[in-house]
């Protein structure tokens, strides 16, 4: 019947191994296979490689390998109905565990169903574990179909990603992280604001790439991969351990460091066993096990996804722009295929694609290699009105919502309160009306007022781990421009805290 759900008790029977600190099998392996994590890795291998999106399992959150029930849904069941049935099943399982706990404590004879449920806990079957599990239940949907699609799409990018990570002297297996971060969906955007294949949050992204009105490099697989490599290198430089560094990619390197300090721990298993912090939740505790599972599945893709054929890498050439140029003109020069051009250059904002802003000078444009000569000749013949020396004026609009104050709005757009007040002729900055539409002036450092006006140079304070190429991309200029402006004799000898003048125009 459409919309029905079939319930199966007990999907997997995996013996639980205690989370004691253990020595990995090989100290030379950068990604150790801790025996206590093997059941969790097996669980995630099933979720990624075997379990359909139409299946949900109920399991114990802190011991994901203890799977208590499986719910099989029809493909056409609504999301609302599915959530309702999942919640009802979790509530029922919680009651069953509480009754089982009481029966075990009272030493009453158990029914066959209760015995089967107790057996799910293996050697850890005791009243304390049952009581804790009753209040630690979680549902997990399968993602096999999504992973199969990711396996196909990854062919476009994995060769480039591996070359990038090798160039940074990093283990190339780290390039399997997008299988769990985004399923290789370029358009992936999380509810908390993470974007792109590597799911960078805005604050983190700004350390490694451009994120402004013109460009969101998080959505560009080529640039974001370089940023991810440097981000992971920074994580490892601080933590000196790949399981911790990989977990830090999810949880934050400073959070991992605090956890080690508070617990006196030395490795990831110490954190899993002893770190009691709400922020170190299910996702962080399982991130390394998920990575190992994704790495295994990708290595054995033919076994898990025999029906999938990898996509071929995309052939292109790169051209660095010497001017601010309308996006539509670059599409035309690149071969008139707007979809292919956007696929090769996915980081540009809707404002750029719509022509409200121009593609910035210093940007690297990718075009199909078959059109390289045509592009070069066409670019050289562009009229002066198309090749510009400054960005065009761009004013945004903000509709005032309940609770908005001018300072908050100004911070959101990276401008000053005074500039918004002046642009909107506001006599009293404290009297905003709900529904009022404010004109937001261009942000300094993002969009320039006019080609004729000289702009003051922006100053960039170098952070630990930043490179000149990354800083150049962040500000939409070239390495040579920064080097010449700051008279840098050695572009590779940046130091944290160093102040660089960023050229304009």
PDB file of N, CA and C in Angstrom, residues 48-50 144-145 147-149 151-152 297-310:
ATOM      1  N   UNK A  48      26.437   3.971   3.787  1.00  0.00           N
ATOM      2  CA  UNK A  48      26.866   4.560   2.523  1.00  0.00           C
ATOM      3  C   UNK A  48      26.726   3.596   1.341  1.00  0.00           C
ATOM      4  N   UNK A  49      27.055   2.332   1.576  1.00  0.00           N
ATOM      5  CA  UNK A  49      27.190   1.422   0.452  1.00  0.00           C
ATOM      6  C   UNK A  49      26.101   0.398   0.272  1.00  0.00           C
ATOM      7  N   UNK A  50      25.226   0.199   1.276  1.00  0.00           N
ATOM      8  CA  UNK A  50      24.227  -0.867   1.191  1.00  0.00           C
ATOM      9  C   UNK A  50      22.809  -0.411   1.492  1.00  0.00           C
ATOM     10  N   UNK A 144      22.683   5.076   0.028  1.00  0.00           N
ATOM     11  CA  UNK A 144      23.365   4.345  -1.036  1.00  0.00           C
ATOM     12  C   UNK A 144      23.181   5.022  -2.391  1.00  0.00           C
ATOM     13  N   UNK A 145      21.962   5.429  -2.720  1.00  0.00           N
ATOM     14  CA  UNK A 145      21.710   6.059  -4.014  1.00  0.00           C
ATOM     15  C   UNK A 145      22.511   7.353  -4.160  1.00  0.00           C
ATOM     16  N   UNK A 147      25.298   8.079  -2.601  1.00  0.00           N
ATOM     17  CA  UNK A 147      26.710   7.733  -2.710  1.00  0.00           C
ATOM     18  C   UNK A 147      27.042   7.220  -4.105  1.00  0.00           C
ATOM     19  N   UNK A 148      26.123   6.452  -4.717  1.00  0.00           N
ATOM     20  CA  UNK A 148      26.345   5.978  -6.077  1.00  0.00           C
ATOM     21  C   UNK A 148      26.488   7.151  -7.043  1.00  0.00           C
ATOM     22  N   UNK A 149      25.628   8.152  -6.891  1.00  0.00           N
ATOM     23  CA  UNK A 149      25.732   9.341  -7.739  1.00  0.00           C
ATOM     24  C   UNK A 149      27.037  10.084  -7.474  1.00  0.00           C
ATOM     25  N   UNK A 151      29.804   8.766  -6.504  1.00  0.00           N
ATOM     26  CA  UNK A 151      30.877   7.981  -7.096  1.00  0.00           C
ATOM     27  C   UNK A 151      31.029   8.319  -8.575  1.00  0.00           C
ATOM     28  N   UNK A 152      29.899   8.496  -9.268  1.00  0.00           N
ATOM     29  CA  UNK A 152      29.959   8.853 -10.680  1.00  0.00           C
ATOM     30  C   UNK A 152      30.537  10.254 -10.875  1.00  0.00           C
ATOM     31  N   UNK A 297      34.866   2.300   0.726  1.00  0.00           N
ATOM     32  CA  UNK A 297      33.868   2.139  -0.330  1.00  0.00           C
ATOM     33  C   UNK A 297      34.400   2.651  -1.660  1.00  0.00           C
ATOM     34  N   UNK A 298      35.073   3.793  -1.643  1.00  0.00           N
ATOM     35  CA  UNK A 298      35.614   4.331  -2.895  1.00  0.00           C
ATOM     36  C   UNK A 298      36.671   3.393  -3.462  1.00  0.00           C
ATOM     37  N   UNK A 299      37.486   2.808  -2.591  1.00  0.00           N
ATOM     38  CA  UNK A 299      38.518   1.883  -3.051  1.00  0.00           C
ATOM     39  C   UNK A 299      37.909   0.630  -3.674  1.00  0.00           C
ATOM     40  N   UNK A 300      36.757   0.216  -3.168  1.00  0.00           N
ATOM     41  CA  UNK A 300      36.082  -0.975  -3.678  1.00  0.00           C
ATOM     42  C   UNK A 300      34.779  -0.606  -4.375  1.00  0.00           C
ATOM     43  N   UNK A 301      34.817   0.465  -5.146  1.00  0.00           N
ATOM     44  CA  UNK A 301      33.604   0.958  -5.804  1.00  0.00           C
ATOM     45  C   UNK A 301      32.975  -0.093  -6.707  1.00  0.00           C
ATOM     46  N   UNK A 302      33.786  -0.887  -7.382  1.00  0.00           N
ATOM     47  CA  UNK A 302      33.238  -1.907  -8.287  1.00  0.00           C
ATOM     48  C   UNK A 302      32.404  -2.934  -7.530  1.00  0.00           C
ATOM     49  N   UNK A 303      32.769  -3.184  -6.296  1.00  0.00           N
ATOM     50  CA  UNK A 303      32.024  -4.148  -5.480  1.00  0.00           C
ATOM     51  C   UNK A 303      30.712  -3.552  -4.961  1.00  0.00           C
ATOM     52  N   UNK A 304      30.763  -2.312  -4.499  1.00  0.00           N
ATOM     53  CA  UNK A 304      29.573  -1.696  -3.920  1.00  0.00           C
ATOM     54  C   UNK A 304      28.631  -1.124  -4.979  1.00  0.00           C
ATOM     55  N   UNK A 305      29.200  -0.621  -6.066  1.00  0.00           N
ATOM     56  CA  UNK A 305      28.391   0.035  -7.096  1.00  0.00           C
ATOM     57  C   UNK A 305      28.801  -0.472  -8.487  1.00  0.00           C
ATOM     58  N   UNK A 306      28.548  -1.739  -8.779  1.00  0.00           N
ATOM     59  CA  UNK A 306      28.958  -2.277 -10.077  1.00  0.00           C
ATOM     60  C   UNK A 306      28.263  -1.605 -11.249  1.00  0.00           C
ATOM     61  N   UNK A 307      27.139  -0.950 -10.985  1.00  0.00           N
ATOM     62  CA  UNK A 307      26.380  -0.312 -12.053  1.00  0.00           C
ATOM     63  C   UNK A 307      26.894   1.080 -12.402  1.00  0.00           C
ATOM     64  N   UNK A 308      27.795   1.620 -11.602  1.00  0.00           N
ATOM     65  CA  UNK A 308      28.229   3.007 -11.768  1.00  0.00           C
ATOM     66  C   UNK A 308      29.470   3.090 -12.649  1.00  0.00           C
ATOM     67  N   UNK A 309      29.483   4.073 -13.523  1.00  0.00           N
ATOM     68  CA  UNK A 309      30.663   4.386 -14.330  1.00  0.00           C
ATOM     69  C   UNK A 309      31.129   5.792 -13.973  1.00  0.00           C
ATOM     70  N   UNK A 310      32.402   5.927 -13.661  1.00  0.00           N
ATOM     71  CA  UNK A 310      32.928   7.237 -13.266  1.00  0.00           C
ATOM     72  C   UNK A 310      32.876   8.215 -14.446  1.00  0.00           C
TER      73      UNK A 310
END
